PDB file of C-alpha atoms in Angstrom:
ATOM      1  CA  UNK A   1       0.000   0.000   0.000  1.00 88.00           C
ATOM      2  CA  UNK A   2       2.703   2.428   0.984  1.00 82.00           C
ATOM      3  CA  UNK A   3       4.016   1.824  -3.099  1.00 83.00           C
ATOM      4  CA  UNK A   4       1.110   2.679  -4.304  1.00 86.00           C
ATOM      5  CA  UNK A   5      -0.605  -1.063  -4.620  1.00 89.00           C
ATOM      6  CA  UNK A   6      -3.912  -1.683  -4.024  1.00 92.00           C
ATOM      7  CA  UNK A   7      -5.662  -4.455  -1.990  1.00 93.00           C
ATOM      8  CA  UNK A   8      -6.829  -6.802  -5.159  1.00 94.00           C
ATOM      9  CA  UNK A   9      -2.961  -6.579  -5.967  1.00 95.00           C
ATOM     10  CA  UNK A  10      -1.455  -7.955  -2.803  1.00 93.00           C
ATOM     11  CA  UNK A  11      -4.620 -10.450  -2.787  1.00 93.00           C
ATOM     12  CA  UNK A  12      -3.870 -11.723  -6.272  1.00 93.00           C
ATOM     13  CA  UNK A  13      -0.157 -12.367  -5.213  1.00 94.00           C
ATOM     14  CA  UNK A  14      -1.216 -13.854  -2.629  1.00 93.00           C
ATOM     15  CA  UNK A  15      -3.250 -16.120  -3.926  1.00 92.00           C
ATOM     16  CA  UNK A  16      -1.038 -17.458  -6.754  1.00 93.00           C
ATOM     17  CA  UNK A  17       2.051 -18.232  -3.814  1.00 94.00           C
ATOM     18  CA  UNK A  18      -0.710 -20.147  -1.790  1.00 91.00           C
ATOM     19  CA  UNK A  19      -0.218 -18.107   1.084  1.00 92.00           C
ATOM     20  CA  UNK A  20      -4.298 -17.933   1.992  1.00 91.00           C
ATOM     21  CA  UNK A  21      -6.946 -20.615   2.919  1.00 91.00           C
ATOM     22  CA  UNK A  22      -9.149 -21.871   0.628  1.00 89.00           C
ATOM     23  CA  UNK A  23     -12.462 -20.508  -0.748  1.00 86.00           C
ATOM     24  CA  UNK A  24     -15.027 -18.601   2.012  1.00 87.00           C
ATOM     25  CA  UNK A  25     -12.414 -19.089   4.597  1.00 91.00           C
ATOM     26  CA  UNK A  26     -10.412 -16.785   2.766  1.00 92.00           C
ATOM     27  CA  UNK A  27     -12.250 -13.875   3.108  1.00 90.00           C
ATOM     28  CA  UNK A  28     -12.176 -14.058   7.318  1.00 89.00           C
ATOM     29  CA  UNK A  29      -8.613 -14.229   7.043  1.00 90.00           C
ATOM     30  CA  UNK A  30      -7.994 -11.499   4.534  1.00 93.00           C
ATOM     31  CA  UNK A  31     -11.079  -8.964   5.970  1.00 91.00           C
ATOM     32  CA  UNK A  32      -9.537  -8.404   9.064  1.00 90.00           C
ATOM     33  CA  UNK A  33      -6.018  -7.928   7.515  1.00 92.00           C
ATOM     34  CA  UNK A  34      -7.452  -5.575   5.184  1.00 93.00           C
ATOM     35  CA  UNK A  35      -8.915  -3.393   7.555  1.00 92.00           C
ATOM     36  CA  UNK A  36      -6.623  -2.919  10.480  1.00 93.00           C
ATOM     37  CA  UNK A  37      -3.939  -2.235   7.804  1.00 94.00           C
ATOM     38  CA  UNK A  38      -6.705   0.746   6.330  1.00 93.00           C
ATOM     39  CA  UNK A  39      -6.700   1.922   9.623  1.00 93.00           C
ATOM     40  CA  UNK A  40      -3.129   2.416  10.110  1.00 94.00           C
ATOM     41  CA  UNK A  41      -3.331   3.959   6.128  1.00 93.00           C
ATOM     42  CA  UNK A  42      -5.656   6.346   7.322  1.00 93.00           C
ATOM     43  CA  UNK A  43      -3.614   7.323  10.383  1.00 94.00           C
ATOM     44  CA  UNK A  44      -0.275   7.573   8.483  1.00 92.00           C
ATOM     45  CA  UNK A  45      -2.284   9.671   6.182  1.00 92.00           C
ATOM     46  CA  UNK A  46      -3.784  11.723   8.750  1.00 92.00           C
ATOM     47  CA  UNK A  47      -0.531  12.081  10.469  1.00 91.00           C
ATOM     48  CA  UNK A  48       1.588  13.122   6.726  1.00 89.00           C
ATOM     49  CA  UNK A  49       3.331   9.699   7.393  1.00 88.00           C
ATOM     50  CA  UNK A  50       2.252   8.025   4.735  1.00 77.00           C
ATOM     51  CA  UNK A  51       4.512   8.725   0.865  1.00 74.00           C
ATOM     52  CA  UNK A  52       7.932   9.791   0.343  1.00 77.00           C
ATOM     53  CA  UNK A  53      11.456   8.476   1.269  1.00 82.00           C
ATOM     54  CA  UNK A  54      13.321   9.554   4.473  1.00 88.00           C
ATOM     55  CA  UNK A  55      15.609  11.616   4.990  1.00 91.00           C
ATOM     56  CA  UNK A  56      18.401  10.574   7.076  1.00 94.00           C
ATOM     57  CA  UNK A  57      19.525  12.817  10.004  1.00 95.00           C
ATOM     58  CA  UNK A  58      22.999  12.092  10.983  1.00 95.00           C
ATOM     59  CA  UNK A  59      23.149  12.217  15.017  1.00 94.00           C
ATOM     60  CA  UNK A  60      26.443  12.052  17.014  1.00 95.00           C
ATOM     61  CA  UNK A  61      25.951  13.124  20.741  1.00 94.00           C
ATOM     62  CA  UNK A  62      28.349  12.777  23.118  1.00 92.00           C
ATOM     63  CA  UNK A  63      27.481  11.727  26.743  1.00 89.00           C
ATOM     64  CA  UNK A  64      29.332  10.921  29.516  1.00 78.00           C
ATOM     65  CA  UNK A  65      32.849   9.327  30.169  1.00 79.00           C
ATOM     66  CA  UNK A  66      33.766   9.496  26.141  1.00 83.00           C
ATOM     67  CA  UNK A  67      30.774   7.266  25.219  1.00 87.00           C
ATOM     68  CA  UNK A  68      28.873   9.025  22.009  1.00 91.00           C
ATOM     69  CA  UNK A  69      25.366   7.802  20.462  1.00 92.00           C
ATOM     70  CA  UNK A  70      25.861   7.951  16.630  1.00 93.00           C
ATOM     71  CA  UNK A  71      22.945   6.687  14.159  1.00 93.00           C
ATOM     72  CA  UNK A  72      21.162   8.030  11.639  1.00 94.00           C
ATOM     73  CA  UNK A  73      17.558   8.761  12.051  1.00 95.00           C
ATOM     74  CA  UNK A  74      14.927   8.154   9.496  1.00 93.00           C
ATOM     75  CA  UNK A  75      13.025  11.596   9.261  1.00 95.00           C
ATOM     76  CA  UNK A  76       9.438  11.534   7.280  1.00 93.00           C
ATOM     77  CA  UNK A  77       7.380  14.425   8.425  1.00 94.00           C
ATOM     78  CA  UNK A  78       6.721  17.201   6.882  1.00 91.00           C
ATOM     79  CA  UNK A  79       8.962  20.564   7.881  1.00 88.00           C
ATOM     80  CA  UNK A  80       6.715  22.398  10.382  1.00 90.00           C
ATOM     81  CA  UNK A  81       6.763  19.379  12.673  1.00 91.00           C
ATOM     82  CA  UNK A  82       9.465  17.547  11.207  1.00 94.00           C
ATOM     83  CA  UNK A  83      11.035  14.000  13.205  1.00 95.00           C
ATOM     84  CA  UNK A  84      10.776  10.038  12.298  1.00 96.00           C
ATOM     85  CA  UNK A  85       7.224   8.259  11.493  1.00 94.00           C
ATOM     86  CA  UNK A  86       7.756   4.376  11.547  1.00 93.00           C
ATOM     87  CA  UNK A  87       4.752   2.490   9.938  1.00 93.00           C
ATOM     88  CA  UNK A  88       4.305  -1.725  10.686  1.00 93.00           C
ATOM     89  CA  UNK A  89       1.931  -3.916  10.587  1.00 94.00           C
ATOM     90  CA  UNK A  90       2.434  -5.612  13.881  1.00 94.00           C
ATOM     91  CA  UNK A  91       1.048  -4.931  17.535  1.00 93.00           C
ATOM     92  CA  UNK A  92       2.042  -2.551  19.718  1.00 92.00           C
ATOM     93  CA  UNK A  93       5.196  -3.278  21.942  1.00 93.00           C
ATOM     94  CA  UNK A  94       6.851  -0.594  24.614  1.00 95.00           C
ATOM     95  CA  UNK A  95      10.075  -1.022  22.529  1.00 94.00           C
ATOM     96  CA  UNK A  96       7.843   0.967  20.481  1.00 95.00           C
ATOM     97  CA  UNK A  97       7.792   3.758  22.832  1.00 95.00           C
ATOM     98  CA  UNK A  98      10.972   4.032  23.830  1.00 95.00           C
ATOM     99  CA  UNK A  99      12.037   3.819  20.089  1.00 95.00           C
ATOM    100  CA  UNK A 100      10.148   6.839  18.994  1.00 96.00           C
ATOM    101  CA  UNK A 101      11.417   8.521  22.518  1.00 97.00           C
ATOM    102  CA  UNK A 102      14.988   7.761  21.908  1.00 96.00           C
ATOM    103  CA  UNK A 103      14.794   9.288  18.038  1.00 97.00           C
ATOM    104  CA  UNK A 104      13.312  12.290  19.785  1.00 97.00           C
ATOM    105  CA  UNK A 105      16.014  12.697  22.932  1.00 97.00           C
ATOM    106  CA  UNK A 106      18.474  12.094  19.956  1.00 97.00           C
ATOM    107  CA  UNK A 107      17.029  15.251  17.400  1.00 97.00           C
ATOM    108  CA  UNK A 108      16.377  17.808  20.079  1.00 97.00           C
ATOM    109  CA  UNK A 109      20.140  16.948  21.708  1.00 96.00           C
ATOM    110  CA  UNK A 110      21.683  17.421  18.097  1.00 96.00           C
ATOM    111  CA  UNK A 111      19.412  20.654  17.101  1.00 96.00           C
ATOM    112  CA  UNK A 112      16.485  21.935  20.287  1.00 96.00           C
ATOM    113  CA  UNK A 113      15.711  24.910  18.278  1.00 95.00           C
ATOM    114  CA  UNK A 114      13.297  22.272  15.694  1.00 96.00           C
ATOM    115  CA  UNK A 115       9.589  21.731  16.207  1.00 96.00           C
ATOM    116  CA  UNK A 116      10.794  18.034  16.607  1.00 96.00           C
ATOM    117  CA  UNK A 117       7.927  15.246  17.034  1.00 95.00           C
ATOM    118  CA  UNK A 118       8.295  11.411  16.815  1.00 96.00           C
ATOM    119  CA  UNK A 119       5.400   9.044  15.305  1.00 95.00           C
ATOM    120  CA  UNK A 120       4.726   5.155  15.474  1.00 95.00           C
ATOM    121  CA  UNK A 121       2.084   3.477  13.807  1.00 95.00           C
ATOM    122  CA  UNK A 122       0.947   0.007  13.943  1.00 95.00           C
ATOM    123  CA  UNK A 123      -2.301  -2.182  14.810  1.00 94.00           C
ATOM    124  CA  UNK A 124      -4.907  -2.290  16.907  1.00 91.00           C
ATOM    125  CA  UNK A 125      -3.541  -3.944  20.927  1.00 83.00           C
ATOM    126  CA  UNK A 126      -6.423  -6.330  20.186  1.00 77.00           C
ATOM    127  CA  UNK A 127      -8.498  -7.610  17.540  1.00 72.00           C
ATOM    128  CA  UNK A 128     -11.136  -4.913  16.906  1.00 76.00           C
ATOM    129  CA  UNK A 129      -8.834  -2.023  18.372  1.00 85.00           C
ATOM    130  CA  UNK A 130      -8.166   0.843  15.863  1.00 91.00           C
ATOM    131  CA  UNK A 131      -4.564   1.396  15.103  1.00 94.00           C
ATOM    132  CA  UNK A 132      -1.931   2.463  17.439  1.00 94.00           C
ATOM    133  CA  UNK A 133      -0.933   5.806  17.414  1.00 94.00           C
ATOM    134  CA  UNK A 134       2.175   6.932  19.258  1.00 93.00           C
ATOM    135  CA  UNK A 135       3.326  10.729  18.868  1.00 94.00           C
ATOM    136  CA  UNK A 136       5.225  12.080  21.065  1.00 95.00           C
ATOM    137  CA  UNK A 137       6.899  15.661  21.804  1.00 95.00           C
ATOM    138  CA  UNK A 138       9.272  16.867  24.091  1.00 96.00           C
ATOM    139  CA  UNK A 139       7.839  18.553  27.243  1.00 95.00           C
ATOM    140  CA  UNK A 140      10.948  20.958  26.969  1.00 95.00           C
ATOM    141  CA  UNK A 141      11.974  23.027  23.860  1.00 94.00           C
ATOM    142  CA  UNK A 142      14.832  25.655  23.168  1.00 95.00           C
ATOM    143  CA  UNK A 143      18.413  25.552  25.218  1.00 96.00           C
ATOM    144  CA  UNK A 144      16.402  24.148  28.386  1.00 96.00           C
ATOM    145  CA  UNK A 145      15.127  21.356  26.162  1.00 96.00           C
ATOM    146  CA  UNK A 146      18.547  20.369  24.494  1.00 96.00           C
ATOM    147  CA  UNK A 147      19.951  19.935  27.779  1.00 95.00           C
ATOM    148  CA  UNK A 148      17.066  17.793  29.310  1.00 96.00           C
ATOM    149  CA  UNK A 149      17.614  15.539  26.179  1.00 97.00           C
ATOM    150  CA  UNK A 150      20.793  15.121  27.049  1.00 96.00           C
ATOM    151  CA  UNK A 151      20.132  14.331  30.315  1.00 95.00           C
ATOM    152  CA  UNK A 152      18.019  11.410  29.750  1.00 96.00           C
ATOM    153  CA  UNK A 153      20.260   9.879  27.021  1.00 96.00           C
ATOM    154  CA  UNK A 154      22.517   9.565  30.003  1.00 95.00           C
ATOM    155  CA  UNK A 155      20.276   7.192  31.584  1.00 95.00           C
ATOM    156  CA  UNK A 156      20.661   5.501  28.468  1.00 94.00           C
ATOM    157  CA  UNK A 157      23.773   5.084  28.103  1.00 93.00           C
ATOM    158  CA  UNK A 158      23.707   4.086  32.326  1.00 93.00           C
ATOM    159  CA  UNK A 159      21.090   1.290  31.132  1.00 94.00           C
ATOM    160  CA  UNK A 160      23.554   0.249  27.920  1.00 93.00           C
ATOM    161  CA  UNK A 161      26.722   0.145  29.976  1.00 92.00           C
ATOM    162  CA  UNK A 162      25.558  -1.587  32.502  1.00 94.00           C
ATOM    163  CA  UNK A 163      23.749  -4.163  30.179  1.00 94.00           C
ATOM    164  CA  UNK A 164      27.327  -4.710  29.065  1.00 93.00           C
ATOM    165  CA  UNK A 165      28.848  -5.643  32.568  1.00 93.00           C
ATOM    166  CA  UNK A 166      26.167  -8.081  33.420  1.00 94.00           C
ATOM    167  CA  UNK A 167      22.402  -9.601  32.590  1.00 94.00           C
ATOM    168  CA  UNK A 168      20.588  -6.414  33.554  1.00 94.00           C
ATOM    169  CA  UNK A 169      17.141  -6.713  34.826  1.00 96.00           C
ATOM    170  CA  UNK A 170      15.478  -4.763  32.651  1.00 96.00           C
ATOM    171  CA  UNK A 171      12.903  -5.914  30.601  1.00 95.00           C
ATOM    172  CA  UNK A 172      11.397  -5.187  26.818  1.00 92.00           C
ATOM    173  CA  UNK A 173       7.793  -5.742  28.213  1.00 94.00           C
ATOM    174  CA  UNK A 174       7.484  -6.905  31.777  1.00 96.00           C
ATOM    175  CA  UNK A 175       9.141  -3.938  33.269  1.00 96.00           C
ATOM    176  CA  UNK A 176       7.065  -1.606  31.457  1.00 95.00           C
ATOM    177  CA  UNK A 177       3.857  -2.924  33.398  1.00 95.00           C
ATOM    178  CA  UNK A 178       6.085  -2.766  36.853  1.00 96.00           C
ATOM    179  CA  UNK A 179       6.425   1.102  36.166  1.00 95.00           C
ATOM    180  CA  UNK A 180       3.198   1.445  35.482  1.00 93.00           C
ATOM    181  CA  UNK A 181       2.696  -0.166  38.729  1.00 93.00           C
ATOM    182  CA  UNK A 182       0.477  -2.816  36.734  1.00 92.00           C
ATOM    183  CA  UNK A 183       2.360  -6.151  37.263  1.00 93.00           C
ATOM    184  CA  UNK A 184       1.492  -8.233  34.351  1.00 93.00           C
ATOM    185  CA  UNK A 185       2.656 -12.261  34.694  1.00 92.00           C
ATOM    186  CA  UNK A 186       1.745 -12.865  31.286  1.00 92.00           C
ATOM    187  CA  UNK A 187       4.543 -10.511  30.111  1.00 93.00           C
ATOM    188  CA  UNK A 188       7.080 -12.583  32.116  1.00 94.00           C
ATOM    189  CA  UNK A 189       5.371 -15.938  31.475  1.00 90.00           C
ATOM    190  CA  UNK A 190       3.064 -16.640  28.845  1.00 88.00           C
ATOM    191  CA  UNK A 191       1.291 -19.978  28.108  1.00 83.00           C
ATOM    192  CA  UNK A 192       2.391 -19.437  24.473  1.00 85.00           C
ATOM    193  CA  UNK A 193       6.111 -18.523  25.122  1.00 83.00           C
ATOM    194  CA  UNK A 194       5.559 -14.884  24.403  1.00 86.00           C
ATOM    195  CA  UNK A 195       6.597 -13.698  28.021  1.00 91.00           C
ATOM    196  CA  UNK A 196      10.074 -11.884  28.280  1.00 93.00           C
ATOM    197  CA  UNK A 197      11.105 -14.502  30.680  1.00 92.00           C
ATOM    198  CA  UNK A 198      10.167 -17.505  28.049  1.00 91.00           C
ATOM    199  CA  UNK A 199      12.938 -16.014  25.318  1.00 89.00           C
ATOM    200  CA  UNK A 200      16.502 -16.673  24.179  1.00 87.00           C
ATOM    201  CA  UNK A 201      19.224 -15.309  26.860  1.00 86.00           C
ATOM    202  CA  UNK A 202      16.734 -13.664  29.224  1.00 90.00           C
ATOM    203  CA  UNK A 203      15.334 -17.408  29.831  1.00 88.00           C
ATOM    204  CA  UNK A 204      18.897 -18.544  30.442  1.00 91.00           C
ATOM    205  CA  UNK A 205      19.662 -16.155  33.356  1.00 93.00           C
ATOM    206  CA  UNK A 206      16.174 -15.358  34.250  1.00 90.00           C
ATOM    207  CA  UNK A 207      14.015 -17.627  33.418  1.00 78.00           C
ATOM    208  CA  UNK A 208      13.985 -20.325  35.673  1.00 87.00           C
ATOM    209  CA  UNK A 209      12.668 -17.439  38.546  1.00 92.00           C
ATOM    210  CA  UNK A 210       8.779 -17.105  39.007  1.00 92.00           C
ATOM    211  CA  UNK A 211       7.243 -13.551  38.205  1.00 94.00           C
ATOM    212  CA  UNK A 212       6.985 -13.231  42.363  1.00 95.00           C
ATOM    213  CA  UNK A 213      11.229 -14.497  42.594  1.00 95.00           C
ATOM    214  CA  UNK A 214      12.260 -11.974  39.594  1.00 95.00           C
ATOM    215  CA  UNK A 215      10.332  -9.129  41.553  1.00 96.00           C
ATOM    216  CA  UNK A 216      12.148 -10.039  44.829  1.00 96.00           C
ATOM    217  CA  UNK A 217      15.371  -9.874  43.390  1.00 96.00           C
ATOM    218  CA  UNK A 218      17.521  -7.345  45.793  1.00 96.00           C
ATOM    219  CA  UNK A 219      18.784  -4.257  44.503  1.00 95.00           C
ATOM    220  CA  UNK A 220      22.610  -3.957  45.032  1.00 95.00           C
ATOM    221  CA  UNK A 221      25.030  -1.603  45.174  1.00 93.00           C
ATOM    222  CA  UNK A 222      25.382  -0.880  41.291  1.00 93.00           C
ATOM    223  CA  UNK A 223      21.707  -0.417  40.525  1.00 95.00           C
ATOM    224  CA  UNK A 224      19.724   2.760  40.449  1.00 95.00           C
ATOM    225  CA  UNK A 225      18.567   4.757  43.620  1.00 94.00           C
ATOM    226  CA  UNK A 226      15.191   4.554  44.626  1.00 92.00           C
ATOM    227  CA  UNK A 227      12.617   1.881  46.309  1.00 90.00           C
ATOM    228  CA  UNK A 228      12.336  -2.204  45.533  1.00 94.00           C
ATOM    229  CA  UNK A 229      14.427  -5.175  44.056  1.00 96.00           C
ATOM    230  CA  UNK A 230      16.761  -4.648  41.239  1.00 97.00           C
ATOM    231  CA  UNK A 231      13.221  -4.894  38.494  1.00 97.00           C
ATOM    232  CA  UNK A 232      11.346  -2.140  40.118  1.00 97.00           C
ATOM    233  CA  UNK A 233      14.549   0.296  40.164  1.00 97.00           C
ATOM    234  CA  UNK A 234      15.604  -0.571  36.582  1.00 97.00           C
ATOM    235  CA  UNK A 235      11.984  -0.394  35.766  1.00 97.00           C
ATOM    236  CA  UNK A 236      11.602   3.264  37.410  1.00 96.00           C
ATOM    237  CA  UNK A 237      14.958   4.472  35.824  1.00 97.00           C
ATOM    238  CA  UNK A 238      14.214   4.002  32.172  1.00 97.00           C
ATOM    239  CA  UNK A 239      10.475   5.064  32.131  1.00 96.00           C
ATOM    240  CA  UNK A 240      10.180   7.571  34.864  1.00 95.00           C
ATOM    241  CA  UNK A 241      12.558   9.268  32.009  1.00 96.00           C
ATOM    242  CA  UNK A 242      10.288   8.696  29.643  1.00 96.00           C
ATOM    243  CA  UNK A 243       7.482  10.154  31.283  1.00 94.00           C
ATOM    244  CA  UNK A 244       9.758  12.953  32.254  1.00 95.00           C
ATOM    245  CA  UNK A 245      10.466  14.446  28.628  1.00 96.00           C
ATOM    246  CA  UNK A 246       8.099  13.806  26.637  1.00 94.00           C
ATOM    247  CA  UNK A 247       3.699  14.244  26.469  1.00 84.00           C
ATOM    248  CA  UNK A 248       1.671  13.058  23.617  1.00 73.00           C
ATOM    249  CA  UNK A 249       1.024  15.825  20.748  1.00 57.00           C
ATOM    250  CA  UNK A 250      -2.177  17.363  22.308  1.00 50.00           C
ATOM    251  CA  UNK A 251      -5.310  16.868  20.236  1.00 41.00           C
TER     252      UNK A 251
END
């Protein structure tokens, strides 16, 4: 769709590499494809997401102790609230979040003066759900907002670094809902292995703990200020930060 296609195109591929079901049950496969992914069409439309190829922003900030963020940054909206718009067809994650928020700590460290916003798009959190929209803006502008950028790609590079030394406790979904103060066991443990404890090296450190043993893990020495085991500090440190420097674009 982005290239222009329409849906009988991408169903007519489709059909000839056998990717759908057979007669009527193709339809209830195909209908609810078709219109979450209109929804997120009309969003990225709405939003002046939609056509055109990035431009890339070169960013290279320096933070603390010699270590420097360099990237480039995928920009897609228009000038008088230029900044990155991501598009997917896939449900909504908080990697999502703190992807659009890092792209936007990244812009207004490099240049505060911009009207810089950030944009993800992608389905509905459940089947019926209109798209996702997440568009964020910093809180702080100008000389005051460069610096507050700067500040919280500190904490970043504090959550990278010490990722590095050891298996850090912090979480792509599960610590999200324990800074939200809305502990959610099926984000550490699913019954389908989609729980951040079920995967890859997180399951090798962490895995074998219960969502109550993870939690009571103590904080030490190394880990962040504040109240709880070593999750809910983590936890606090990235998206307190989060919370801290950015608001949605107001309606």
């Amino acid at each position: 769709r982005r290239r222009g296609r329409t849906d009988d195109e991408w169903l007519h591929v489709e059909r000839r590499t056998g990717t759908l079901p057979p007669g009527v049950l193709e339809s209830r496969v195909t209908g609810k494809i078709l219109s979450e992914v209109r929804e997120i069409v009309a969003e990225s439309v709405r939003l002046q997401a939609w056509s055109g190829l990035p431009e890339l922003f070169d960013a290279d900030v320096a933070v603390a102790d010699g270590l420097s963020i360099v990237g480039s940054i995928p920009l897609l909206l228009p000038a008088d609230g230029p900044g990155p718009a991501r598009v997917r067809y896939t449900r909504p994650k908080p990697g999502f979040v703190l992807e659009a928020w890092l792209d936007l700590m990244v812009l207004m460290a490099m240049d505060p003066e911009r009207p810089w916003r950030s944009v993800s798009i992608c389905r509905g959190g459940a089947t019926g759900e209109p798209a996702t929209v997440i568009e964020l803006e910093p809180l702080l502008r100008g000389a005051k907002g460069g610096m507050r950028a700067r500040q919280a790609l500190e904490v970043v590079a504090t959550c990278y670094r010490s990722g590095m030394r050891e298996p850090l406790p912090l979480f792509p979904t599960f610590s999200k809902s324990v800074a939200d103060g809305a502990v959610d066991g099926a984000a550490w443990h699913h019954r389908k292995g989609w729980g951040d404890g079920d995967k890859g090296a997180t399951a090798f450190f962490f895995g074998h703990l219960t969502m109550q043993e993870v939690l009571a893990l103590p904080a030490v020495e190394r880990d962040p200020d504040g109240s709880g085991g070593r999750v809910a500090r983590w936890a606090a440190h990235l998206w307190d930060e989060v919370e801290a420097t950015v608001g949605p674009v107001p309606a």
